[in-house]
Coordinates of C-alpha atoms and ligand atoms in Angstrom, one line a residue:
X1 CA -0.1 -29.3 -8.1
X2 CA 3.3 -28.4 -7.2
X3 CA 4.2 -27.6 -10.7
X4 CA 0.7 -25.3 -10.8
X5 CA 1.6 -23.5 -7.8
X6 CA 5.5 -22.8 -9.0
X7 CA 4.2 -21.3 -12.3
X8 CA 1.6 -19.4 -10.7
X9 CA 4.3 -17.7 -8.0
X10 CA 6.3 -17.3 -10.8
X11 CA 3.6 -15.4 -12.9
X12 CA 3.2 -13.4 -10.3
X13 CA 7.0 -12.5 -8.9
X14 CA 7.9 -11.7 -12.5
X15 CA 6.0 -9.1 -13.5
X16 CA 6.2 -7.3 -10.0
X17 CA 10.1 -8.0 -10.0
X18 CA 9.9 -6.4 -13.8
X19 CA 7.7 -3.6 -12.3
X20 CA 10.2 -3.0 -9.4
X21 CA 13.5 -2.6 -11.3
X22 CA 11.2 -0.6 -13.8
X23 CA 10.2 1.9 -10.6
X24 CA 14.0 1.9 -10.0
X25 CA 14.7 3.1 -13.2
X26 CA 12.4 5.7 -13.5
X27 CA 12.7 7.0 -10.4
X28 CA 16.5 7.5 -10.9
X29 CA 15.2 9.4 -14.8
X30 CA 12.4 11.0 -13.3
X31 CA 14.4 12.5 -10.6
X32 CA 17.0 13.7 -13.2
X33 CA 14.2 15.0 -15.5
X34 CA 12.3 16.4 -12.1
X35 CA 16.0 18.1 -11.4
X36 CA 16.3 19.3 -14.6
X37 CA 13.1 21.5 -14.5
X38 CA 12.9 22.5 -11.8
X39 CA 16.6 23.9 -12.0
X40 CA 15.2 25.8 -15.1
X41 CA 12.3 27.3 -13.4
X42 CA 14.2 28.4 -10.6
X43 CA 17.1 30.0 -13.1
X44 CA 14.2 31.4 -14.7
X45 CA 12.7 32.9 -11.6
X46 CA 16.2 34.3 -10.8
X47 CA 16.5 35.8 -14.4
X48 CA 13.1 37.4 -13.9
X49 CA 14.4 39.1 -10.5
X50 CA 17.7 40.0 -12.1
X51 CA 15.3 41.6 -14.5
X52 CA 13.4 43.6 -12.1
X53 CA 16.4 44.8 -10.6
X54 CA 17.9 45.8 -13.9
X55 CA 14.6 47.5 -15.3
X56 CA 14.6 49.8 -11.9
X57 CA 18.0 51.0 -12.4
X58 CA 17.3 51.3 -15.7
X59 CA 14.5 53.5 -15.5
X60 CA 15.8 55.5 -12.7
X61 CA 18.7 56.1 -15.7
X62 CA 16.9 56.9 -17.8
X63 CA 15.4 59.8 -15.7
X64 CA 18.6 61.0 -14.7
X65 CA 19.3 61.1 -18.6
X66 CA 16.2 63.1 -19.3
X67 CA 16.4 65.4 -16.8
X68 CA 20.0 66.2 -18.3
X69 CA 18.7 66.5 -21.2
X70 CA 16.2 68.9 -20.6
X71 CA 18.2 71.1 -18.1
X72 CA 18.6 74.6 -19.7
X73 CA 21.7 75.6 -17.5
X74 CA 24.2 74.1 -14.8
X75 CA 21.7 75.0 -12.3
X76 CA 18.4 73.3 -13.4
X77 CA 21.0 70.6 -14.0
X78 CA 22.4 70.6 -10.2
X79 CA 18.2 71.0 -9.0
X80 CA 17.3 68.2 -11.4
X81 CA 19.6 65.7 -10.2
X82 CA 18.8 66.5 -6.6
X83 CA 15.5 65.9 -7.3
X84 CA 15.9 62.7 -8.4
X85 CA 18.3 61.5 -5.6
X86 CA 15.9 62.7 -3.2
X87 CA 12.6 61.9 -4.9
X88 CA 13.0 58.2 -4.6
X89 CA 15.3 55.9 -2.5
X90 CA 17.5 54.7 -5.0
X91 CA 20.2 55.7 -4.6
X92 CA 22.6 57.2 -2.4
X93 CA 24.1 59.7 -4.4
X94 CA 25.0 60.1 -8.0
X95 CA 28.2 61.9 -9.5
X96 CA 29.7 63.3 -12.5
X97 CA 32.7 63.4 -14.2
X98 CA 33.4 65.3 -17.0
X99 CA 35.9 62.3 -18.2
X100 CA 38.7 60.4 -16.8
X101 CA 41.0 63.4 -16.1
X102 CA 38.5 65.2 -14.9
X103 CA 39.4 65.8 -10.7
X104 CA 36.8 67.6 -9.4
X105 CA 33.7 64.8 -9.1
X106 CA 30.4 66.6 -9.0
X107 CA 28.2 64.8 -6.3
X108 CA 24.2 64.9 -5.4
X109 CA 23.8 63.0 -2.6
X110 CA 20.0 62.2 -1.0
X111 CA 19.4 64.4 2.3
X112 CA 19.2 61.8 4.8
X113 CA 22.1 60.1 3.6
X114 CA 24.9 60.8 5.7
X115 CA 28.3 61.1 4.5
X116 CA 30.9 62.2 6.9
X117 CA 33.6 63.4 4.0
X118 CA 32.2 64.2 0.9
X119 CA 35.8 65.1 0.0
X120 CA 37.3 61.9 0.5
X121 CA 34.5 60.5 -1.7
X122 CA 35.9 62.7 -4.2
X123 CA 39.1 61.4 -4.4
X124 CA 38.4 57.5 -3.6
X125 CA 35.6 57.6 -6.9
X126 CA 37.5 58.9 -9.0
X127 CA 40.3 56.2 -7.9
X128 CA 38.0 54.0 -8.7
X129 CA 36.9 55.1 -12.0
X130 CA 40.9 55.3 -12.9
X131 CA 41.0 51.3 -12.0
X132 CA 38.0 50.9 -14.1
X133 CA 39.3 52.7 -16.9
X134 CA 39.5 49.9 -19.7
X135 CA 35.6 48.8 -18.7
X136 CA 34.8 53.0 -19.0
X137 CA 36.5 52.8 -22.6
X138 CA 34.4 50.1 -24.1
X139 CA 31.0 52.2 -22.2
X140 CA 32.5 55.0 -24.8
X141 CA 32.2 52.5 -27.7
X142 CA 29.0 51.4 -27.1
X143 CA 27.9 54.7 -26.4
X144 CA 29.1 55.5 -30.0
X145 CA 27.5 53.0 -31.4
X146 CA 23.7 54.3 -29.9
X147 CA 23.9 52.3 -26.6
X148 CA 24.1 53.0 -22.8
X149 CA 25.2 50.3 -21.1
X150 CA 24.9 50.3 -17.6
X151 CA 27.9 48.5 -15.8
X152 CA 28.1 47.4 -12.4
X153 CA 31.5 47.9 -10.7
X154 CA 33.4 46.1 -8.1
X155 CA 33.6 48.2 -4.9
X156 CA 35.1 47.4 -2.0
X157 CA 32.5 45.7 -0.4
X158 CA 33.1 46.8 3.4
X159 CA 32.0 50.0 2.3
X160 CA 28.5 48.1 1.3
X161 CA 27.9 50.7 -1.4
X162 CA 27.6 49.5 -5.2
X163 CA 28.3 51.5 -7.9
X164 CA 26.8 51.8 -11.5
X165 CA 28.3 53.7 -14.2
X166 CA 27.3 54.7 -17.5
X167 CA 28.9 57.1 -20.4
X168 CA 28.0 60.5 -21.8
X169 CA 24.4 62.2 -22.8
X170 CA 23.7 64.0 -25.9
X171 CA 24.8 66.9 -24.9
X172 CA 28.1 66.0 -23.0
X173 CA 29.4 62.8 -24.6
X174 CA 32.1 62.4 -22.5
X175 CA 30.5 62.8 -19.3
X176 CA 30.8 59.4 -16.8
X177 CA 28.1 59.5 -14.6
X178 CA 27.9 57.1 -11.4
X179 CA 24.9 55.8 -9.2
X180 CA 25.9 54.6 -5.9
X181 CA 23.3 52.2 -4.1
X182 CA 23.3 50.7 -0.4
X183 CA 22.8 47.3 -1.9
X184 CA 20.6 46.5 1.8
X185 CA 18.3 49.3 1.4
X186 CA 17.9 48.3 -2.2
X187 CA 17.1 45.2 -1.3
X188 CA 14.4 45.7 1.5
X189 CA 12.5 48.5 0.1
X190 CA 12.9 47.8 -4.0
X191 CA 14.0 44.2 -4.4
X192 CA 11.7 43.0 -1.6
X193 CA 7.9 43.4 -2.7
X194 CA 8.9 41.7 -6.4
X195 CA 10.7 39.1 -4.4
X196 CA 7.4 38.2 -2.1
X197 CA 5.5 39.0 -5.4
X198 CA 7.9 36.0 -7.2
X199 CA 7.9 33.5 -4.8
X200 CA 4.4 33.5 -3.8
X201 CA 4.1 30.6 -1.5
X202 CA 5.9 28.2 -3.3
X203 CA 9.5 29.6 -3.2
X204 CA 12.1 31.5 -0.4
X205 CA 13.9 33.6 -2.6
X206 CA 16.9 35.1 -0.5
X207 CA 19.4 37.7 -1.2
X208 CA 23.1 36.7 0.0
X209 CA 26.5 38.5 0.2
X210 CA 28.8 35.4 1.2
X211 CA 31.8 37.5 2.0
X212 CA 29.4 39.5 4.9
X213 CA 27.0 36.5 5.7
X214 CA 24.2 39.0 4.9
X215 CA 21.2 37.3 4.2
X216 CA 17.1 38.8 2.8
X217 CA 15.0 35.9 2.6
X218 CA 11.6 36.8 1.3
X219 CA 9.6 35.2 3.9
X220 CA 10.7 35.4 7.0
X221 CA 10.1 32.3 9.0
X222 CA 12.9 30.8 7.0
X223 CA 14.5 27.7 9.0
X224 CA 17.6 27.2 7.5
X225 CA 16.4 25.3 4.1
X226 CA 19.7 24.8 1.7
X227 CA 19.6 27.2 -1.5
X228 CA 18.9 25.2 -4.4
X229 CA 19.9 27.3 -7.0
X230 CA 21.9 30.7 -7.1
X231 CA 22.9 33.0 -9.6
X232 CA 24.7 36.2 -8.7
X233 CA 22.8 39.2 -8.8
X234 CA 23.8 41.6 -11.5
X235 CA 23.3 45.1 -9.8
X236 CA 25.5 43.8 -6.8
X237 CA 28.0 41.7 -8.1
X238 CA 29.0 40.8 -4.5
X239 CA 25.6 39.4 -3.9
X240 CA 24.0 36.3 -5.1
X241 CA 20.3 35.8 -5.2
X242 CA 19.2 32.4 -3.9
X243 CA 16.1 30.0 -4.1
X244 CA 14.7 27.2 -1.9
X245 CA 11.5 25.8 -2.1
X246 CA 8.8 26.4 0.8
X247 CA 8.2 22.9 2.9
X248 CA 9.7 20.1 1.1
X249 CA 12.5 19.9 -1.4
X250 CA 12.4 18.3 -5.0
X251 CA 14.7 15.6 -3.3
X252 CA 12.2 15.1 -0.4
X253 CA 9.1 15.0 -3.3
X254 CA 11.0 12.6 -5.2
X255 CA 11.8 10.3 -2.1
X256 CA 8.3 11.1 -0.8
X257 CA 6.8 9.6 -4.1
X258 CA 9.5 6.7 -4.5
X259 CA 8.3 5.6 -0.9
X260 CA 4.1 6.2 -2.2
X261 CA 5.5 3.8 -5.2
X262 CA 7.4 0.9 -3.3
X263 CA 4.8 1.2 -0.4
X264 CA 2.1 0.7 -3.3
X265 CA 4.3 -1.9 -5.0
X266 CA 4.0 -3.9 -2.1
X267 CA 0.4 -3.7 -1.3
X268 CA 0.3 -4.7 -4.7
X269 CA 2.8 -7.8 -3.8
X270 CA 0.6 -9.0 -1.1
X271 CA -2.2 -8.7 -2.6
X272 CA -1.2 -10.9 -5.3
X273 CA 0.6 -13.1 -3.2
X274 CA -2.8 -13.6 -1.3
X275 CA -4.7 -14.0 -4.7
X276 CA -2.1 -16.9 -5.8
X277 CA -2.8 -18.5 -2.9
X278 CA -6.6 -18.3 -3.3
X279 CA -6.3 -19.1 -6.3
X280 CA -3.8 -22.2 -5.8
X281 CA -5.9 -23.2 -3.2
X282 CA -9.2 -23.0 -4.9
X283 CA -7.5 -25.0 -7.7
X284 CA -5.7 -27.9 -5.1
X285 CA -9.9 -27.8 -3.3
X286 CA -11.4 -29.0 -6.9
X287 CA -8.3 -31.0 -8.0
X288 CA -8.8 -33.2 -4.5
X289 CA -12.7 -32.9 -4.9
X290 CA -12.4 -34.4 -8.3
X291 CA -10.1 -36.9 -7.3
X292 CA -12.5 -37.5 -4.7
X293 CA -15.3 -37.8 -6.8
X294 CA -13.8 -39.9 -9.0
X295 CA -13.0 -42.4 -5.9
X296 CA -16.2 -42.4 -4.6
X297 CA -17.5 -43.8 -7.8
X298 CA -15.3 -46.4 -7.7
X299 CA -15.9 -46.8 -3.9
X300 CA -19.8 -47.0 -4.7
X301 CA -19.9 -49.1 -7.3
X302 CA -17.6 -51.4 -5.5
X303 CA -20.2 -50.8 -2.3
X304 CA -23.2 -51.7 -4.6
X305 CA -21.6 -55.2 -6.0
X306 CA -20.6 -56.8 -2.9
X307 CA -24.1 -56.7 -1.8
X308 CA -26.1 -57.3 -5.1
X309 CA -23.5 -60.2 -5.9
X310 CA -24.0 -61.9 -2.3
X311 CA -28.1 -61.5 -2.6
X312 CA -28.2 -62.7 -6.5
X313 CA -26.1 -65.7 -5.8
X314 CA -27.9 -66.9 -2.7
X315 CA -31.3 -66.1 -4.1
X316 CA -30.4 -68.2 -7.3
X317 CA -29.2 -71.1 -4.8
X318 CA -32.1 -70.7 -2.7
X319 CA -34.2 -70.9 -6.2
X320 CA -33.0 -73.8 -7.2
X321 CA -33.9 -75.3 -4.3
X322 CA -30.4 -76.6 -3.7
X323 CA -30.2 -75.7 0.0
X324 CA -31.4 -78.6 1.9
X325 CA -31.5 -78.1 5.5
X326 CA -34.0 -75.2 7.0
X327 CA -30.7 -74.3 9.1
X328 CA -29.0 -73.1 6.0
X329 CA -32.2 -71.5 4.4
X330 CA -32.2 -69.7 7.4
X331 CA -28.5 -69.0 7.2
X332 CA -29.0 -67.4 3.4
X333 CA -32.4 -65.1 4.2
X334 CA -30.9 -63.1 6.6
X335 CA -27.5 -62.9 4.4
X336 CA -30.0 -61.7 1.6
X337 CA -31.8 -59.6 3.8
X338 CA -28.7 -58.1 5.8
X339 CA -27.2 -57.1 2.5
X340 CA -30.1 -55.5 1.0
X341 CA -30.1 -53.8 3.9
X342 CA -27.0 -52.5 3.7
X343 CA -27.7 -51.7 -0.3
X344 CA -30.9 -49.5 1.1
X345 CA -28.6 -47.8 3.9
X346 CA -25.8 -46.7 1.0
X347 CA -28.7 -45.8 -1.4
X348 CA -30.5 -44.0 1.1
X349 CA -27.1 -42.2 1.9
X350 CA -26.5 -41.2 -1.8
X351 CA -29.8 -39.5 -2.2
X352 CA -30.2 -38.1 1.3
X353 CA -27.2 -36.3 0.4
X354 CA -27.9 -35.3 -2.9
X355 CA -31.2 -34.1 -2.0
X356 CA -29.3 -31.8 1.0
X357 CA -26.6 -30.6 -1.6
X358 CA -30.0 -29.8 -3.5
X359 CA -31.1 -28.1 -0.6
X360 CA -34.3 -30.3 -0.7
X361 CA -34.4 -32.2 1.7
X362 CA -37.4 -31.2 4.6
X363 CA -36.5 -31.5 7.9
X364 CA -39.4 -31.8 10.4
X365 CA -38.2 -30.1 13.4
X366 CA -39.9 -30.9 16.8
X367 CA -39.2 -30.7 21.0
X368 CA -37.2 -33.7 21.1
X369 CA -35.8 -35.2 24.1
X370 CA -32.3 -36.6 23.0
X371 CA -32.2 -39.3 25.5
X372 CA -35.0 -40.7 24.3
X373 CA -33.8 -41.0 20.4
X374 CA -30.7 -42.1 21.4
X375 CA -32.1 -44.8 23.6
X376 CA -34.2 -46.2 20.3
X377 CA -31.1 -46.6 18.8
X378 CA -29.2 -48.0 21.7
X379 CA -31.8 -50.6 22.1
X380 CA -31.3 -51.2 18.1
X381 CA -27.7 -51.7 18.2
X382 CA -26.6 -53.1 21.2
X383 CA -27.2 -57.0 20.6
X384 CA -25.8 -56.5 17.0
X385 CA -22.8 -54.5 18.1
X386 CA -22.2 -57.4 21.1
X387 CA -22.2 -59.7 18.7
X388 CA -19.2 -58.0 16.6
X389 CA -17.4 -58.2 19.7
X390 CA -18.4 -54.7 20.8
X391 CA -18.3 -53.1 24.2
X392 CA -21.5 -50.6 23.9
X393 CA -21.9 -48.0 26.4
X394 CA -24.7 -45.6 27.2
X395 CA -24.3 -42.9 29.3
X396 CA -28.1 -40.9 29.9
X397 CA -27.9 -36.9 30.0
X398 CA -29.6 -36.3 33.5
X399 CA -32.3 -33.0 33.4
X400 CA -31.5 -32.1 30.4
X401 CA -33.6 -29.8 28.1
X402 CA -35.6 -30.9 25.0
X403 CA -34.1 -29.1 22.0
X404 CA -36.0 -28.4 18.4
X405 CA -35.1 -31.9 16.3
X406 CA -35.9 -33.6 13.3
X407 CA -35.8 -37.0 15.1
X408 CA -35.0 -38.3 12.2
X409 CA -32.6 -36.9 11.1
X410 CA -30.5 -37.2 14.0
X411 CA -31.1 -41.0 14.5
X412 CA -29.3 -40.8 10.9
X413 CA -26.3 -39.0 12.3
X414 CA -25.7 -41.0 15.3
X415 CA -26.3 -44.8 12.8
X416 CA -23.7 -43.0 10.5
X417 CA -21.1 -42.2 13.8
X418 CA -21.7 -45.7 15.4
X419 CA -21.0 -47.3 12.0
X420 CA -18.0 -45.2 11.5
X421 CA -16.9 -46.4 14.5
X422 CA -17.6 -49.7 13.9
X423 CA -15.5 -49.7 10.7
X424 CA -12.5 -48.1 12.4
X425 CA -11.9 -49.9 15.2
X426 CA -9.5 -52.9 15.5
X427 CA -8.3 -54.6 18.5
X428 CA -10.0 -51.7 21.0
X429 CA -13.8 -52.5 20.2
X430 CA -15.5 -50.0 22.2
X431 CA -18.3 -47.7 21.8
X432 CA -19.5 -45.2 24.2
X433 CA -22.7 -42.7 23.8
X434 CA -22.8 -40.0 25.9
X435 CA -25.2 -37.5 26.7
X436 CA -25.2 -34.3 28.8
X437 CA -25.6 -30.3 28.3
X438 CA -22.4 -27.7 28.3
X439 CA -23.2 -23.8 28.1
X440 CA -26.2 -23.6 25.8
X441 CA -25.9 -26.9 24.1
X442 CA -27.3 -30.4 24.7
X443 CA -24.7 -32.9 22.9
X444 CA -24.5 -36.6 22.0
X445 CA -21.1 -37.8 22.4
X446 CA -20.2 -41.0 19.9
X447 CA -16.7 -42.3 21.5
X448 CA -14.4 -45.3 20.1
X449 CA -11.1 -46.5 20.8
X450 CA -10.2 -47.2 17.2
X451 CA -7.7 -46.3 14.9
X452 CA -8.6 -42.2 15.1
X453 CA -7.8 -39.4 12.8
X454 CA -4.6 -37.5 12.3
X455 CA -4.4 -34.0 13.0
X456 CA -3.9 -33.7 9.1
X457 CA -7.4 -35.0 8.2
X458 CA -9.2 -33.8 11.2
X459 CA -9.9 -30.6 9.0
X460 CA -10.9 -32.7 5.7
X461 CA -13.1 -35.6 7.0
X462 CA -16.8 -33.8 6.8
X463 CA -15.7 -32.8 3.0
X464 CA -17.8 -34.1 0.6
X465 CA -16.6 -37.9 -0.6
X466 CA -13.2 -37.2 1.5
X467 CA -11.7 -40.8 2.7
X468 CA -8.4 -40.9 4.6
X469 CA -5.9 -42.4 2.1
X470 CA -3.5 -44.6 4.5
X471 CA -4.1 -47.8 6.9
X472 CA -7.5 -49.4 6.7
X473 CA -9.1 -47.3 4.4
X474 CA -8.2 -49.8 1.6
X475 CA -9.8 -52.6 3.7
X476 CA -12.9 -51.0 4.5
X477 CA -15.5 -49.9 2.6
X478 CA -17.1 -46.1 2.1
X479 CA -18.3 -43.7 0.1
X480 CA -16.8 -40.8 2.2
X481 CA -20.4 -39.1 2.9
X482 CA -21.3 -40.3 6.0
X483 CA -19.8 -37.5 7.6
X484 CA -20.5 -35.2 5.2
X485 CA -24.2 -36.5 5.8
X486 CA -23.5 -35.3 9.7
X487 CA -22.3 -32.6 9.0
X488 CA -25.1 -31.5 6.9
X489 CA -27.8 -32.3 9.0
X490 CA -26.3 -30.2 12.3
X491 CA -25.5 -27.6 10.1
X492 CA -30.0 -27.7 9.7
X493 CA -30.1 -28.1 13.4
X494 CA -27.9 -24.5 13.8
X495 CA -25.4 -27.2 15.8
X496 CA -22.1 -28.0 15.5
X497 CA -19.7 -30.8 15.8
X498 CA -16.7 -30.9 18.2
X499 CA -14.1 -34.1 17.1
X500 CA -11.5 -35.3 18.9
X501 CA -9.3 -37.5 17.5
X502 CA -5.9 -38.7 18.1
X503 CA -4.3 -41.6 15.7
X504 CA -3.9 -44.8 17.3
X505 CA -6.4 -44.0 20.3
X506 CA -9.6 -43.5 19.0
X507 CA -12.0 -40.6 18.3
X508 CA -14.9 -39.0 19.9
X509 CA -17.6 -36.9 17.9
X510 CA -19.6 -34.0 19.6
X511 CA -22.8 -33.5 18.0
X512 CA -23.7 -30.0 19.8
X513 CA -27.3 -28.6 19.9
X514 CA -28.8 -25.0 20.5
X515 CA -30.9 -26.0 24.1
X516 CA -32.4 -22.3 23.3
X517 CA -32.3 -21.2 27.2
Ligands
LIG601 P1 -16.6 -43.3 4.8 O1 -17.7 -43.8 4.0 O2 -15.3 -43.4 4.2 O3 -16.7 -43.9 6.2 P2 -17.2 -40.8 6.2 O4 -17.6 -39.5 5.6 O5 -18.1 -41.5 7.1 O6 -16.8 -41.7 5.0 O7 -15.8 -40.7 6.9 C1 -14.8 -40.0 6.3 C2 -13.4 -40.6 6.7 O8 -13.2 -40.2 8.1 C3 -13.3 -42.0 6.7 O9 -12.9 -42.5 5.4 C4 -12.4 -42.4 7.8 O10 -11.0 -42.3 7.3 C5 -12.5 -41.2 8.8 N1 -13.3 -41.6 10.0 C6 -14.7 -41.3 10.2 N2 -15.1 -41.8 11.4 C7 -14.0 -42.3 12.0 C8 -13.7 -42.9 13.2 N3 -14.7 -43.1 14.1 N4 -12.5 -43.4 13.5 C9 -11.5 -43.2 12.6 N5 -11.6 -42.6 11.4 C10 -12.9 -42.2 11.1

């Protein structure tokens, strides 16, 4: 059973133990993989807003080179671009300049942005288009190969303007035009409604200069989340754009599930632990019931023979009329007839429990007063029980109520006690019968002072065929139903039985029944 039960736990603890390093694994790939996208949908969410970004400028180019274009004269020119700084909050200002040399930068600046010296302006731009001068060279080549390029340059980024420049139009191939942006009010009136637009719910995309600690988040209630991803922002080369996720992180959803999968995994654990241990129980219940079966065959058969052996052979001697005194005649009728008795009492047992296991036996319930049956039965058994050496007492329940009982019946389940207690008591040969009420119950107390019952086999005795397995149980003889008999028949009387037992001191067996008031 032992064996059973190891290969059962280890059935079990396997596959869960394979299942568990399995979660580990996965988890640790899953997270990777789970990493892995979503660092690609976030790059890709950047790209798109780098994207955005790029397509405004590039549109707004585009309109600066069409109104160029299309200007007839310097003047339309100069209204043009005016129109265009003003007509849309871009940019700050745009310039010209005829080429590198050229000293005298033409600027348009938007009304309400305030410049305090336009002059200065002059001079520091075209500085900075001087420092820039190998990046303006390959705009020229591209330009000459049929493509504007627009390319961000590196301002000093106190100033918190950025500055775009692309080459020469059609009509003045050398020109280098430049778009100056406040990167902030880019960011909160253009950048801002395709950031909200982006990150829906799901995302905080944030704009961030790290030299300034500037920082646009697209929703505004943002507490702090780290930045999962960045990727510098190519209009603002200062500035990198940032994304977190809304709530929980990928980290926290991965840990989240690993936690869903071990609690799981667990549930899973005990519930199969539980199930082995149904299961090895279940198993251990019909391994001892067979075992006990098989005994009580043996027991019965063994029960049957001493009886029909001792009535064949005295019947035979009687027969053959070998028996010469009356005395002894005597002597061997009641042997034959105190056997068959006892034959009748285990054959009667058998099929008084078969018929309950059938469910067929009928009991005939009536107001029965329990002093009365017991008395019948006291009356019965004293002189025979005084003459095994017995001290029989009977204690009377006094005012007690009748209670609904097959009369019967119960007469069967005190015999069966009193025998019990007959058959299991050595030196101490005592028998006490006790009657009295307690809450809603009447009960009939068997008592002895025999060899009781351990704690172990307390639980097991009123189990079909169950015998105890040490001390006299090899002497004396049983089928292992008696109780089982008991047990049945308060079970039909709604009662219940209350045993006390302690090894070595005897036992007492409470037959409880429902008084009804
Ligand atoms: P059996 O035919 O073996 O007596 P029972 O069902 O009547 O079967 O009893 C089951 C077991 O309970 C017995 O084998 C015995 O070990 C134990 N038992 C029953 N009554 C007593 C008692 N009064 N004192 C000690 N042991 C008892």
């Amino acid at each position: 059973m032992k064996k059973i039960g190891l290969i059962l736990t280890l059935i079990i603890i396997l596959p869960i133990a394979f299942l568990l390093y399995n979660e580990f694994e996965k988890l640790s790939k899953d997270e990777k993989v789970l990493e892995e996208i979503y660092n690609n949908q976030l790059q890709a969410i950047l790209f798109s807003v780098n994207q955005y970004s790029e397509d405004v400028v590039r549109a707004a180019v585009n309109d600066i080179i069409s109104g160029i274009e299309s200007a007839k004269d310097q003047k339309s020119e100069n209204d043009i671009l005016n129109s265009i700084v003003n007509n849309n909050r871009k940019f700050s200002f745009i310039f010209i300049a005829d080429s590198l040399e050229d000293n005298h930068l033409k600027f348009f600046f938007r009304n309400d942005f305030k410049i305090s010296n336009p002059d200065s302006s002059d001079l520091s731009f075209k500085r900075v288009l001087l420092r820039h001068k190998d990046q303006i060279h390959k705009l020229y080549d591209y330009r000459n190969q049929g493509y504007r390029k627009i390319e961000p340059i590196d301002l000093d980024s106190s100033a918190d303007q950025a500055l775009l420049i692309f080459t020469g139009t059609n009509k003045h191939p050398g020109r280098i035009y430049g778009v100056v942006i406040n990167p902030r009010e880019f960011i909160t009136e253009i950048l801002s409604p395709r950031l909200q637009e982006v990150a829906k719910n799901e995302f905080i995309i944030s704009v961030i200069n790290p030299l300034t600690g500037y920082q646009y988040n697209s929703t505004k209630d943002f507490d702090k989340k780290p930045i999962q991803a960045q990727k510098p922002l190519w209009i603002f080369p200062d500035y990198n754009l940032g994304i977190s996720l809304v709530g929980k992180s990928v980290q926290d959803l991965v840990q989240e599930r690993a936690e869903d999968s071990f609690i799981l995994i667990g549930i899973l654990f005990i519930v199969l632990i539980a199930a082995v241990w149904f299961v090895y129980s279940a198993v251990n219940k019909e391994l001892e019931l067979a075992k006990a079966k098989a005994d009580f065959v043996s027991n019965v058969s063994h029960e049957l023979r001493t009886p029909l052996s001792l009535i064949s052979m005295f019947a035979e001697t009687l027969e053959m009329d070998r028996v010469k005194t009356e005395e002894k005649k005597k002597e061997y009728y009641s042997i034959i007839s105190r056997e068959s008795n006892r034959l009748g009492k285990i054959v009667n047992s058998i099929l008084n429990f078969s018929k309950m296991e059938a469910g067929k036996r009928k009991f005939n319930f009536a107001e029965e007063d329990l002093n009365e049956i017991v008395i019948q039965i006291y009356q019965n058994y004293s002189y025979h029980l005084y003459n095994k050496g017995f001290d029989f007492e009977y204690e009377p329940g006094i005012n007690i109520p009748k209670v609904m009982a097959d009369r019967e019946a119960v007469s069967e389940a005190v015999v069966n006690l009193i025998d019990n207690s007959v058959k299991y008591s050595t030196e101490n040969k005592f028998i006490k019968i006790t009657i009295g009420s307690e809450d809603r119950f009447v009960f009939i107390e068997i008592s002895d002072k025999g060899i009781g019952i351990s704690e172990k086999d307390q639980g097991k005795v009123f189990d079909k065929f169950y015998r105890v397995t040490s001390g006299l149980i090899h002497t004396t003889k049983g089928t292992g139903l008696g109780l089982t008999l008991v047990k049945q028949i308060m079970d039909a009387h709604k009662g219940r039985i209350i045993l006390k037992s302690k090894s070595g001191e005897g036992s007492s067996f409470k037959l409880m029944f429902p008084s009804g008031s």
